XYZ file of C-alpha atoms in Angstrom:
364
model
C 22.427 -6.736 5.959
C 18.147 -6.834 5.967
C 16.232 -8.287 8.814
C 11.986 -8.182 9.246
C 9.412 -7.465 11.511
C 7.816 -10.571 13.510
C 4.948 -8.546 16.161
C 3.623 -11.721 18.995
C 0.066 -9.643 19.535
C -1.704 -12.660 17.533
C -0.691 -16.561 17.766
C 2.619 -16.942 14.584
C 0.064 -18.472 11.910
C 1.518 -20.712 9.266
C 1.114 -17.827 6.713
C 4.181 -15.930 9.114
C 6.189 -18.911 9.441
C 6.289 -19.050 5.399
C 6.857 -15.780 5.416
C 9.637 -16.014 7.578
C 11.290 -19.179 5.698
C 10.832 -17.559 2.577
C 12.377 -14.067 3.363
C 15.328 -16.265 5.034
C 15.864 -18.532 1.672
C 16.399 -14.796 -0.068
C 19.118 -14.094 2.428
C 17.226 -11.966 5.023
C 19.162 -12.550 8.313
C 17.314 -11.760 11.380
C 14.225 -11.083 13.154
C 13.179 -8.509 15.285
C 10.326 -8.276 18.003
C 8.954 -6.246 21.021
C 8.223 -7.836 24.338
C 6.310 -4.364 25.528
C 3.337 -5.668 25.765
C -0.263 -5.762 27.709
C -0.144 -6.906 31.257
C -3.416 -9.452 30.045
C -1.159 -10.936 27.396
C 1.739 -11.327 29.090
C 1.866 -15.745 29.501
C 0.613 -15.306 25.786
C 3.305 -14.069 24.745
C 5.902 -16.006 26.748
C 4.885 -19.453 24.896
C 4.453 -17.152 21.163
C 8.478 -15.808 21.978
C 8.751 -19.816 22.274
C 7.501 -20.419 18.942
C 9.303 -17.499 17.368
C 12.589 -18.596 18.692
C 12.035 -22.182 17.445
C 11.195 -20.568 14.237
C 14.781 -18.622 14.087
C 16.964 -21.036 14.874
C 15.646 -23.561 12.258
C 15.855 -20.600 9.633
C 19.504 -19.480 11.201
C 18.253 -15.828 11.693
C 19.470 -13.329 14.352
C 16.280 -12.568 16.698
C 16.629 -9.357 18.627
C 13.446 -8.460 20.998
C 12.811 -4.999 22.432
C 12.765 -5.089 25.824
C 11.774 -3.695 29.933
C 12.725 -5.549 32.891
C 9.256 -5.061 33.703
C 7.726 -6.481 30.594
C 10.686 -9.686 30.624
C 9.540 -10.368 33.912
C 5.523 -10.543 33.582
C 6.278 -13.383 30.493
C 8.421 -15.205 32.940
C 11.665 -14.203 31.902
C 14.471 -12.842 33.728
C 17.366 -10.430 32.568
C 19.080 -11.969 35.315
C 19.285 -15.012 33.124
C 20.192 -14.277 29.321
C 20.798 -17.874 29.130
C 17.226 -19.230 29.509
C 16.491 -16.118 26.300
C 19.676 -17.444 24.634
C 18.119 -20.835 24.851
C 14.776 -19.825 23.315
C 16.798 -18.735 19.930
C 16.883 -14.976 21.425
C 20.753 -13.320 20.018
C 19.656 -10.170 21.679
C 18.493 -7.677 23.628
C 17.185 -4.080 22.423
C 17.515 -2.227 25.729
C 14.587 0.100 26.853
C 15.308 3.428 27.897
C 14.399 3.190 31.544
C 17.938 -0.012 32.040
C 20.938 1.523 33.360
C 24.284 1.411 31.529
C 25.082 -0.969 34.652
C 23.149 -3.340 33.948
C 23.259 -2.818 29.744
C 27.431 -3.413 30.393
C 26.306 -6.454 32.363
C 24.101 -8.544 29.853
C 26.778 -7.676 26.895
C 28.969 -9.798 28.148
C 26.111 -12.622 27.366
C 23.688 -11.378 24.632
C 24.440 -8.447 21.462
C 23.073 -5.639 23.349
C 21.006 -3.185 21.357
C 21.229 0.636 22.334
C 19.025 3.609 20.968
C 21.046 5.185 18.506
C 19.213 8.049 18.106
C 19.712 8.632 22.132
C 23.132 7.588 22.725
C 25.807 9.905 24.480
C 29.303 10.398 25.182
C 28.312 10.083 28.082
C 26.698 6.928 27.714
C 29.721 4.999 26.502
C 32.435 6.726 29.244
C 29.279 4.830 31.832
C 29.680 1.817 29.676
C 33.508 1.357 29.966
C 33.787 1.991 33.673
C 31.415 -0.827 33.710
C 33.370 -3.433 31.613
C 30.705 -3.743 28.417
C 31.869 -5.600 25.874
C 31.724 -3.079 22.732
C 32.034 -6.012 20.385
C 28.494 -6.997 21.574
C 26.918 -3.456 21.138
C 24.704 -2.332 18.397
C 22.742 1.183 17.875
C 19.492 0.283 16.483
C 17.127 3.369 15.445
C 13.196 3.051 16.259
C 10.715 2.837 13.696
C 7.757 6.010 14.349
C 4.423 4.815 13.660
C 2.999 8.279 14.141
C 2.897 10.027 10.746
C 5.794 13.147 11.417
C 7.252 12.376 13.436
C 9.973 10.313 11.991
C 14.112 11.169 11.924
C 15.044 13.922 9.695
C 17.489 12.500 6.874
C 20.235 15.141 8.397
C 19.837 14.572 12.001
C 19.925 10.465 10.638
C 23.400 10.841 8.715
C 25.178 13.197 11.473
C 23.474 10.529 14.383
C 25.473 7.502 12.299
C 27.959 9.500 11.003
C 29.260 9.978 14.948
C 28.299 6.638 15.296
C 30.469 4.712 13.547
C 33.583 6.865 14.510
C 32.801 4.911 18.044
C 33.072 1.559 16.098
C 29.050 0.657 16.214
C 27.385 -1.119 13.930
C 23.981 0.218 12.890
C 20.556 -1.024 12.353
C 17.493 1.230 10.925
C 14.142 0.575 9.926
C 11.976 0.986 6.255
C 8.346 0.573 6.347
C 7.080 -3.023 5.196
C 3.622 -2.283 2.649
C 1.444 -5.666 3.906
C 0.185 -6.466 7.275
C 0.767 -3.182 8.665
C 0.855 -2.412 12.298
C -2.222 -1.013 14.129
C -3.203 0.747 15.178
C -2.699 3.155 13.342
C -1.246 1.152 10.172
C 0.629 4.000 8.973
C 3.738 1.935 8.623
C 6.537 1.984 10.710
C 10.220 3.829 9.214
C 12.723 5.361 11.260
C 13.404 8.395 8.500
C 10.085 10.515 7.840
C 10.958 10.986 4.221
C 10.490 6.973 3.580
C 7.213 6.501 5.815
C 4.593 5.358 2.500
C 7.350 4.249 0.223
C 8.426 1.095 -2.160
C 10.486 -0.646 0.456
C 12.161 -2.094 -1.712
C 13.076 1.882 -2.713
C 13.907 2.918 1.168
C 16.488 -0.764 1.539
C 18.246 1.231 -1.386
C 18.460 4.638 -0.211
C 19.781 3.575 3.136
C 22.605 0.745 1.633
C 23.518 4.289 -0.847
C 24.299 6.397 2.864
C 27.014 3.799 3.387
C 26.711 4.061 7.039
C 24.086 1.866 7.268
C 24.741 -1.572 8.234
C 21.609 -3.781 9.215
C 18.234 -2.329 7.474
C 14.881 -4.390 9.297
C 11.422 -3.799 7.539
C 9.276 -2.581 10.481
C 6.202 -3.444 9.393
C 5.415 -6.997 9.685
C 4.738 -7.799 5.408
C 5.520 -6.560 1.629
C 3.379 -7.199 -1.187
C 4.351 -10.136 -3.896
C 5.733 -7.405 -5.828
C 7.858 -5.834 -3.555
C 9.058 -9.374 -2.619
C 10.441 -10.354 -5.866
C 12.632 -7.162 -6.143
C 14.027 -7.805 -3.330
C 14.718 -11.646 -4.306
C 16.119 -10.546 -8.042
C 18.057 -7.899 -5.656
C 20.161 -10.202 -3.085
C 20.495 -12.931 -5.784
C 21.133 -10.503 -9.236
C 22.155 -7.029 -7.981
C 19.488 -6.139 -10.326
C 17.123 -3.741 -9.670
C 13.441 -4.678 -10.636
C 10.979 -1.766 -12.314
C 7.520 -2.722 -12.923
C 6.269 -0.601 -16.215
C 2.862 0.327 -17.093
C 2.504 0.185 -20.944
C 1.552 2.849 -22.681
C -0.109 1.606 -26.977
C 2.082 1.327 -29.173
C 3.643 -1.924 -31.219
C 6.699 -1.703 -28.884
C 6.221 -2.556 -25.583
C 7.849 -5.996 -25.562
C 10.963 -4.494 -27.155
C 11.991 -2.693 -23.684
C 11.029 -5.126 -21.306
C 13.952 -7.497 -20.062
C 17.345 -7.294 -18.940
C 19.021 -3.831 -19.123
C 22.433 -2.404 -18.135
C 22.958 1.086 -17.489
C 25.606 2.592 -19.414
C 28.640 3.275 -17.317
C 29.116 6.635 -18.144
C 25.981 7.148 -17.118
C 23.904 10.168 -18.439
C 22.827 12.899 -16.511
C 18.827 13.230 -17.558
C 18.201 9.407 -18.552
C 18.560 5.745 -17.826
C 20.456 4.113 -21.225
C 20.105 0.563 -21.658
C 23.732 0.114 -22.890
C 23.304 -2.822 -25.633
C 19.902 -2.117 -26.583
C 21.057 -0.400 -30.094
C 22.788 -3.640 -30.736
C 20.152 -5.929 -30.823
C 18.130 -7.026 -34.101
C 15.421 -5.219 -33.888
C 12.126 -4.458 -36.678
C 11.792 -0.590 -37.721
C 10.332 1.264 -35.545
C 8.567 3.960 -36.655
C 7.142 7.045 -34.802
C 4.389 6.571 -32.526
C 3.100 8.194 -28.914
C 5.358 10.866 -29.685
C 4.490 12.392 -26.001
C 6.140 14.113 -23.529
C 8.317 12.579 -21.505
C 7.476 13.088 -17.836
C 9.869 11.114 -15.292
C 9.683 7.311 -15.556
C 9.351 7.240 -18.917
C 10.335 4.572 -21.227
C 11.183 5.105 -24.103
C 12.668 3.923 -27.428
C 13.990 5.657 -30.345
C 12.237 5.543 -33.626
C 13.943 5.799 -36.888
C 13.541 9.413 -37.126
C 16.688 9.225 -34.981
C 18.750 7.307 -37.482
C 21.532 5.603 -36.429
C 20.544 5.927 -32.371
C 17.237 4.231 -33.839
C 16.121 1.365 -30.964
C 17.893 2.981 -27.931
C 16.279 2.170 -24.813
C 15.947 5.238 -21.969
C 13.981 5.637 -18.904
C 14.041 9.382 -18.035
C 15.107 10.704 -14.764
C 13.505 13.812 -14.823
C 10.891 15.078 -16.804
C 11.772 15.998 -20.500
C 9.910 18.219 -24.060
C 8.169 15.845 -26.367
C 10.322 14.346 -29.786
C 9.155 13.074 -32.788
C 12.084 10.985 -32.703
C 11.229 9.396 -29.296
C 8.182 7.139 -28.886
C 6.807 6.436 -25.173
C 6.198 2.808 -25.207
C 5.630 2.335 -21.273
C 5.875 4.299 -17.443
C 7.555 3.030 -14.690
C 4.891 2.536 -11.793
C 4.288 5.265 -9.460
C 5.769 3.396 -6.333
C 8.681 2.304 -8.317
C 9.660 6.167 -9.984
C 12.120 6.807 -6.642
C 14.063 3.828 -7.697
C 14.876 5.604 -11.479
C 17.318 8.031 -9.121
C 19.313 5.081 -7.565
C 19.816 3.393 -10.612
C 24.108 4.398 -10.998
C 26.794 3.661 -13.816
C 27.142 -0.053 -15.123
C 23.534 -1.075 -12.593
C 21.754 -3.289 -13.878
C 17.967 -3.351 -13.956
C 15.170 -5.227 -15.371
C 11.883 -3.702 -16.787
C 8.896 -5.859 -16.234
C 5.264 -5.163 -17.319
C 3.245 -4.568 -14.327
C 1.112 -1.920 -12.606
C 1.720 -0.180 -9.475
C 2.378 -1.521 -5.848
C 0.711 1.460 -3.635
C -1.438 2.311 -0.909
C -4.601 -0.128 -2.987
C -2.256 -3.204 -1.761
C -1.708 -2.151 1.741
C -3.920 -5.170 3.683
C -3.838 -3.698 7.427
C -3.403 -6.061 10.251
C -3.071 -5.876 13.932
C -0.108 -8.014 13.080
């Protein structure tokens, strides 16, 4: 379901190898890399692909490489010898637009082949059938878009994916990373323009909610530690981790920890299902300010039998003397508030925003 991108314009560092191992340990199942390379780096890419292939095999990961025939030849490989690539640990090839459907059909008999999801047409499918392509080995992978303003629209993405699903394709798309961003622009690598600069975990859950996306890969070369924790908790416990900034009250610690949104999900707030049944000290009115979206609130004694109820605001709400604002969801986690449905588990953890200030630019 989830995968990562590892780029080979530098030697694979121990840090990168550790990153791959950690992501594999929490259930990431694949690596994407590119063989579109400058001519003077060709020999370096050949040795680096061998190292990356071995890393993929050691961690039992799929390895999809974006290729053109010319790039492979410069690196000392050939599309005429797919077994050579398989032995290195390569499990699939993402095809350049210049490669013919006849060649794609031939290669599909040997390897998993990724077609450009955004540009494939009915005519392509007819030709691939004529050339006896193995459709069980064909997948549809969208691009990522390094330049701001050029990513796909949500509407086009959904419409295209509906058609691809009707044709039986497994569909892949990229979400942005927020660490080790790829140059030269360092503007993140999403498929959807609406997800550029978004928390990668929130982007992943949005993709899952779209239903038609089967494989979700990080476009950039890394994620921050806070984002890693969110993926880990989701993979292991199906729990949405939210980082919360404390407001000055005596009650912040009362809201931290595990929660479940009530099955009868409210329209305007997320309601912790068991909050009012916990034993808590009396809650006196404090910080009863306007409740902005993402405010974490605790009902005080003025709310009578609702005293102790914990909520997260899904929209801006007015000030209420009966409701204390004890924390605020960090800015990069705010999109997650909209994704918590009835019965979903979530966890509130003390922490500030993991925003652009944490993005470390890198040529990886």
